[in-house]
Each structure stands twice: as structure tokens, then as C-alpha cells.
Tab-separated table of C-alpha atoms in Angstrom:
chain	number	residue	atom	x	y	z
A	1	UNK	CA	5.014	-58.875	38.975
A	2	UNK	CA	5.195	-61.488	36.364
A	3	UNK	CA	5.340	-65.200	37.992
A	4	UNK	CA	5.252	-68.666	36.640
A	5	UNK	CA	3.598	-71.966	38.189
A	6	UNK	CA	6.242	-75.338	38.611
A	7	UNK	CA	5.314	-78.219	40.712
A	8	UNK	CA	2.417	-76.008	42.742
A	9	UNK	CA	4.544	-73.401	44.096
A	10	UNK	CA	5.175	-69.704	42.249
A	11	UNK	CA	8.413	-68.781	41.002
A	12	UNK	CA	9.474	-65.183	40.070
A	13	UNK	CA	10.389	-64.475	36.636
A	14	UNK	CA	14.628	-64.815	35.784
A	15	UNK	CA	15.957	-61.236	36.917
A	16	UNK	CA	17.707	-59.458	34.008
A	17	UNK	CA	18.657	-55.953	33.443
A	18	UNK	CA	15.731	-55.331	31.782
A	19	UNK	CA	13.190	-56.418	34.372
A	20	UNK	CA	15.608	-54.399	37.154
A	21	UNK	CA	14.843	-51.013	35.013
A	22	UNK	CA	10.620	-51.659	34.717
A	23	UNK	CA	10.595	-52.323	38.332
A	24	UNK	CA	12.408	-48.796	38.824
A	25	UNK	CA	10.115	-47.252	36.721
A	26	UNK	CA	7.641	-48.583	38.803
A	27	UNK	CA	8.769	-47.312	42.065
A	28	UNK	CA	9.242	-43.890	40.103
A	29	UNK	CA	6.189	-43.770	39.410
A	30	UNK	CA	4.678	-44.996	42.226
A	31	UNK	CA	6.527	-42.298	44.672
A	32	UNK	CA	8.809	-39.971	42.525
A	33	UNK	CA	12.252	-40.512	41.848
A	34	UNK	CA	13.129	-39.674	45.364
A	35	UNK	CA	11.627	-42.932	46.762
A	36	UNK	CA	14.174	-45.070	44.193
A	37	UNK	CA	16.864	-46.584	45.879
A	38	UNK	CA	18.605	-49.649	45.556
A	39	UNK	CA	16.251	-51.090	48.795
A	40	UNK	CA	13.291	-50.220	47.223
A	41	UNK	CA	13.985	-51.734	43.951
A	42	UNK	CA	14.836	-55.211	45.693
A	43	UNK	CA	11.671	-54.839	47.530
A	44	UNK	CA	10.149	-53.743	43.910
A	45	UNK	CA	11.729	-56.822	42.848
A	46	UNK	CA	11.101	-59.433	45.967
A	47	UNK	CA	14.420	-59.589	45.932
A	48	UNK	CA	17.787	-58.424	48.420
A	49	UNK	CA	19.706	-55.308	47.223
A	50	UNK	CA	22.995	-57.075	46.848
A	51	UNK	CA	20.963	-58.823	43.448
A	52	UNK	CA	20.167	-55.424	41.672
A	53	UNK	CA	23.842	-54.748	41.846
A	54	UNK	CA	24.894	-57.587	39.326
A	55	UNK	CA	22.585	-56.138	36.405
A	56	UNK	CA	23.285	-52.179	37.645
A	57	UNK	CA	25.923	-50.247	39.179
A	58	UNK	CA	23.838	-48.043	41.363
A	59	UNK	CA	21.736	-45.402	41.035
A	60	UNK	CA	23.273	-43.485	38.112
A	61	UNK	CA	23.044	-46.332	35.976
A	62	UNK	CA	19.294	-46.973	36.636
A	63	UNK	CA	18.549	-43.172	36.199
A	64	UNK	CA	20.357	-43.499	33.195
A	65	UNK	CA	18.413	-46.834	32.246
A	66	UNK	CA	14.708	-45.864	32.839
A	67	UNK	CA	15.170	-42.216	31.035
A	68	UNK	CA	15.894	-44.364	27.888
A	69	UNK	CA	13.026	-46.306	28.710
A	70	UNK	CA	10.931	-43.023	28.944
A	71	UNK	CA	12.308	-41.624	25.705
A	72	UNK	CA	11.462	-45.203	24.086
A	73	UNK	CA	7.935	-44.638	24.756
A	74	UNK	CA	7.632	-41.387	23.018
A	75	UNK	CA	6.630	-42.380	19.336
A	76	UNK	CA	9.273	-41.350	16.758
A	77	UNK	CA	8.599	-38.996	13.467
A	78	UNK	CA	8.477	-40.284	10.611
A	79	UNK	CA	10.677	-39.324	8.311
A	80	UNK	CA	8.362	-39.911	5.053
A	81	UNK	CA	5.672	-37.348	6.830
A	82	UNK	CA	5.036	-33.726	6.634
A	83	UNK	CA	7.174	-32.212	9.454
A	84	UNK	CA	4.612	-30.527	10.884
A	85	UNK	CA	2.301	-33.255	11.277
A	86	UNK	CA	5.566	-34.891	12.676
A	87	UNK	CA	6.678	-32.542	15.193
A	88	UNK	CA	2.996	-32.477	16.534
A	89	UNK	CA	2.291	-36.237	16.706
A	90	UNK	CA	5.950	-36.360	18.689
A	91	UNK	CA	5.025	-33.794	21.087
A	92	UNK	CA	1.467	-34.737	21.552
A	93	UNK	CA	3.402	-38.614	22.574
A	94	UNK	CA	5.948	-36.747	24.228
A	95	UNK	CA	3.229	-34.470	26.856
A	96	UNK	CA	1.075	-38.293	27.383
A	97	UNK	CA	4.245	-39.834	28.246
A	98	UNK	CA	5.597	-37.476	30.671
A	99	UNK	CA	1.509	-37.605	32.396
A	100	UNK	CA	2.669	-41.186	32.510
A	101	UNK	CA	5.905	-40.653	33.905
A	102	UNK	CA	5.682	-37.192	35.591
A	103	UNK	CA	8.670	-37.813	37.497
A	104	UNK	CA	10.745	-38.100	34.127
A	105	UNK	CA	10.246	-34.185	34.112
A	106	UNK	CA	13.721	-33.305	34.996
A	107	UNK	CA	15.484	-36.052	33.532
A	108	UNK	CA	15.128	-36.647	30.053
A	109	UNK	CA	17.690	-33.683	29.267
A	110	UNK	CA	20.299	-34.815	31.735
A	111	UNK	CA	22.029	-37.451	31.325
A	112	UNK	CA	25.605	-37.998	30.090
A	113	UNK	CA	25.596	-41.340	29.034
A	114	UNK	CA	22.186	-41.345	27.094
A	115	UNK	CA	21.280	-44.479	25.905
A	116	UNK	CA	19.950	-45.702	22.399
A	117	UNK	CA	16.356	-44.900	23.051
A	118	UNK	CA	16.944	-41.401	23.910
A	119	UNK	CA	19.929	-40.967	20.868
A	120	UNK	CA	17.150	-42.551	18.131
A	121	UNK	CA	14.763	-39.966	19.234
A	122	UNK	CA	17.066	-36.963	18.877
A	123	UNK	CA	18.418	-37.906	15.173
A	124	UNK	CA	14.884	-38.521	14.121
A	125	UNK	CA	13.793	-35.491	15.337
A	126	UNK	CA	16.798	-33.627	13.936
A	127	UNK	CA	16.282	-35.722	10.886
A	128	UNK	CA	12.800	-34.426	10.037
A	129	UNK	CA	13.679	-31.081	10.869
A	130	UNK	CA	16.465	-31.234	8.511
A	131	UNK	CA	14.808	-32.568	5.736
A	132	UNK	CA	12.077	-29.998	6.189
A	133	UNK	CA	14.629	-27.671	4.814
A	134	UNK	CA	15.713	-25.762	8.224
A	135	UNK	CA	19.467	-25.196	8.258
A	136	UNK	CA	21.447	-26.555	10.847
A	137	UNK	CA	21.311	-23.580	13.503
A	138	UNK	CA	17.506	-23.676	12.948
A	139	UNK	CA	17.268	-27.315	13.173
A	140	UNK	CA	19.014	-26.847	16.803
A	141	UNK	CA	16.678	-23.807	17.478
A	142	UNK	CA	13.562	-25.467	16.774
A	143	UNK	CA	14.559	-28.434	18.701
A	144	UNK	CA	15.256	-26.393	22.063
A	145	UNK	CA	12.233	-24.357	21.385
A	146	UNK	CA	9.815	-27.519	20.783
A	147	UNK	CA	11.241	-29.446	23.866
A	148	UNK	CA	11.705	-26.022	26.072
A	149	UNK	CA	7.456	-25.521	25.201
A	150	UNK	CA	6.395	-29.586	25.439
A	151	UNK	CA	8.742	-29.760	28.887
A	152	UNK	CA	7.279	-26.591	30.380
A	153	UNK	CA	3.570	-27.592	29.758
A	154	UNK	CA	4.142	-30.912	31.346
A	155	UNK	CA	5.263	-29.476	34.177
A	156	UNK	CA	2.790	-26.941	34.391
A	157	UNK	CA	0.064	-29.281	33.586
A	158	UNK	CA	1.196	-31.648	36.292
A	159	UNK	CA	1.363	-29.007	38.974
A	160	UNK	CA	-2.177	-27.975	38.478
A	161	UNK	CA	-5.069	-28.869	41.117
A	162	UNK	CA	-7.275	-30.261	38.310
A	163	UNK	CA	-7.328	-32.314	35.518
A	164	UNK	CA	-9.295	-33.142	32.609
A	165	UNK	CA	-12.997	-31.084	31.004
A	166	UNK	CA	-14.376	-28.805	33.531
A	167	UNK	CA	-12.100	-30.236	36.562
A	168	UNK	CA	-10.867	-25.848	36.279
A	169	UNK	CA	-14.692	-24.809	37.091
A	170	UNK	CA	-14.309	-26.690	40.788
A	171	UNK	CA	-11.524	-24.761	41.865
A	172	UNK	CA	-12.043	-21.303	39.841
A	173	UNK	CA	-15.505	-20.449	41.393
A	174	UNK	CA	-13.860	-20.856	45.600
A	175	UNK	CA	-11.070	-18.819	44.138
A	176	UNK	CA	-13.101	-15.723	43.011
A	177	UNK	CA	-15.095	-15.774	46.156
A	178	UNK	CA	-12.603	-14.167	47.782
A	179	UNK	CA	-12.357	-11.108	45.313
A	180	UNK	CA	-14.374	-8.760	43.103
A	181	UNK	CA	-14.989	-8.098	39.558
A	182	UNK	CA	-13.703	-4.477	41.003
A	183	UNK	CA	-10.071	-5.491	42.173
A	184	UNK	CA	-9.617	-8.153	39.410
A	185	UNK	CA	-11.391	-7.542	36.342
A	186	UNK	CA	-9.358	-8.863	33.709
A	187	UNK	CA	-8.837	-12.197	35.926
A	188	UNK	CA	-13.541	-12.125	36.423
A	189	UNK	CA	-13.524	-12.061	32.816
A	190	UNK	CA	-11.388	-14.670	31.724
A	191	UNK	CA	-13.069	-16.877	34.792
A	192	UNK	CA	-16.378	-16.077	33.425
A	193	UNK	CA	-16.351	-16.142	29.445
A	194	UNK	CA	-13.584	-18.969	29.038
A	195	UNK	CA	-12.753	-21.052	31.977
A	196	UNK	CA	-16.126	-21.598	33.276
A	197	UNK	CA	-17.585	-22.512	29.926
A	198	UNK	CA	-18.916	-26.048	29.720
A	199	UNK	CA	-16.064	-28.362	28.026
A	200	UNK	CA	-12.970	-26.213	28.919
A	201	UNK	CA	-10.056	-28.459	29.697
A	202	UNK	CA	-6.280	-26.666	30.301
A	203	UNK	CA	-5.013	-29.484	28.387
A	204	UNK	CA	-6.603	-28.008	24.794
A	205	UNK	CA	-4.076	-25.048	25.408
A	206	UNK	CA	-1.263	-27.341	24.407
A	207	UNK	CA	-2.255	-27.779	20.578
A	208	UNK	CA	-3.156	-23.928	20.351
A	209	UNK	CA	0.845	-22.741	21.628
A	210	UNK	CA	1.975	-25.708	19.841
A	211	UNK	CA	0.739	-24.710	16.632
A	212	UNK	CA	1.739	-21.152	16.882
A	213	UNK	CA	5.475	-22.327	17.330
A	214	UNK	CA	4.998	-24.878	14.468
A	215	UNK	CA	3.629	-22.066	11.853
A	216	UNK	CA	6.650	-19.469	13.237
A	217	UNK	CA	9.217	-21.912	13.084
A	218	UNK	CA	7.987	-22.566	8.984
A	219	UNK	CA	8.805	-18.849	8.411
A	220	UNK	CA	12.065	-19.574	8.742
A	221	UNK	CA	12.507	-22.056	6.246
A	222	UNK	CA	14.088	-20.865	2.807
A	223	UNK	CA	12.313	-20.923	-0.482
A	224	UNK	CA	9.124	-19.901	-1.629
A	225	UNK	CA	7.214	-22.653	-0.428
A	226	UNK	CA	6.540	-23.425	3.174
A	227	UNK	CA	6.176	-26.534	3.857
């Protein structure tokens, strides 16, 4: 928490709306968006409840707030770029910011009042899409399938009991010592000539679906160039 030093004794930082939403992230991502109430923010905060309420109006309004703060951390397309190139470099920020955040999961789609974060990311995106030549309906296509596949592997990816190169191998090999090759063949082989291969890390399936959705979605494009 960001202090200051006058006449030997510490003094917090002004409280503004701003600083209220950071400190909620925090909490979110210390415990989950469960553990975020008004209480824990003050405590967040070194400060009583009945202070968060003059910058927010409860808990709506800071769900609201830090989801715009999550959306502002996912980089933007540019609209001067190829759109594939785009559309990958977004999702790739998109997947580390929801590792980040993993709480976020479930909220970046649903709020009502979205704020100007979150609106700047959706008209870039659109915007890119659009100038890529997709027509309106596929613009909105695209964008639900792009977020629908970036959203699902977060999750997934955050559910797992491993992370990073090789962190599979540690829990694979218990797992197939309680079956055979004979009951589970398909599941041996995949174990043994992909999963347990030095180097293999869950997280390198992201660019492979990502690109097939990228190259499918550029069939649909009209002309005789794809872009």
C-alpha cells in the first residue's frame, strides 16, 4: 500500500475512486471475488467501510469498476495491423490477463453498465474485424467465437493441477498407474508419445486452436484474396 513520510510518522495515500477499485482487485485476487466485500476492502484499504461508500455505491459498482480495470489491461488491436496478427496478439493479452486475474473469468461478459475500458476494447476489436473485410454478422460471429475459445481455455487452463513445461508429466504417470494400456489405449498413447515428452506444456495448445479458428474465420471473408 502506497504511503508517504511527514514529520516522522506514515500517512496513507489520499483515498480516491481509483485507489478503492486496485485495492478490490487486490482482494480479488488474493481470495476470489467471493472474499470482496465492502469490510474487506476497508481492511484492504486500512480504512472503515463507511469510507469506501463515498467513492462507490456497493458492490455492483466495484464489480462493475475492476472488470473495466481487467479489460484495460488486455492490450488493444491495432487497427493499422494485419487482423490476424491482431486478433492473436489480443487473445494471447487477453489468456495472460485472465492467469492474472482468474477470478475475472465470469465477469468480463456481464455487466450492464460496462465502463470505457471494456467499450474501447469491443469497438477495436469490432473495428479490426470490420476492416478485415468480414460483414457485420461475421464480425459478431467471429467475436463470440474468439472470446467463447480465449474464455473457455482460461478457465480450463486455470482448473488444471499443473502449470507450466512438464508440470503434466507429475500428475499423468500416478494417473495411469491405476489402469492398463488394455482398458485405455487411446488415453496410454497420447500419455506416452505427447504428454510425457520432454517440453510439453498445456499452455502451447492455445496458439494451435487459436490459429485454426483464425485461418476458418478468413474463409469467410469475400474476395479473392484472404487476408
Amino acid at each position: 500500500m502506497s504511503k508517504t513520510v511527514s514529520g516522522g510518522s506514515q500517512e496513507r495515500a489520499p483515498l480516491n475512486r481509483e485507489r478503492v477499485l486496485r485495492a478490490a482487485v487486490a482482494v480479488a485476487d488474493a481470495g476470489g471475488v467471493g472474499s470482496l466485500t465492502i469490510r474487506s476492502l476497508a481492511g484492504e484499504l486500512g480504512v472503515k467501510p463507511m469510507s469506501v461508500y463515498h467513492y462507490v455505491a456497493g458492490k455492483e459498482e466495484i464489480l462493475n469498476g475492476i472488470v473495466d480495470l481487467v479489460f484495460g489491461e488486455i492490450d488493444l488491436p491495432s487497427a493499422d495491423g494485419d487482423w490476424r496478427s491482431e486478433m492473436r496478439r489480443c487473445a494471447a493479452s487477453a489468456r495472460r490477463v485472465l492467469r492474472r486475474h482468474p477470478w475475472a473469468l465470469g465477469l468480463l461478459e456481464s455487466r450492464a453498465a460496462p465502463g470505457p475500458a471494456t467499450l474501447r476494447h469491443h469497438d477495436a476489436v469490432v473495428g479490426v474485424l470490420r476492416r478485415a473485410g468480414f460483414s457485420v454478422e461475421m464480425t459478431a460471429h467471429a467475436y463470440a467465437l474468439i472470446d467463447s475459445y480465449v474464455y473457455g481455455f482460461a478457465l480450463q487452463e486455470a482448473a488444471l493441477p499443473f502449470h507450466g513445461p512438464d508440470g503434466a508429466a507429475g500428475v499423468t504417470r500416478p494417473i495411469m498407474q491405476n489402469f492398463s494400456a488394455d482398458e485405455y489405449p487411446h488415453l496410454v498413447e497420447m500419455a506416452t508419445e505427447h504428454i510425457l515428452r520432454p517440453g510439453y506444456d498445456f499452455g502451447d495448445e492455445f496458439e494451435f486452436g487459436l490459429g485454426v479458428i483464425l485461418d476458418a474465420l478468413a474463409r469467410s471473408i469475400p474476395g479473392p484474396a484472404i487476408r
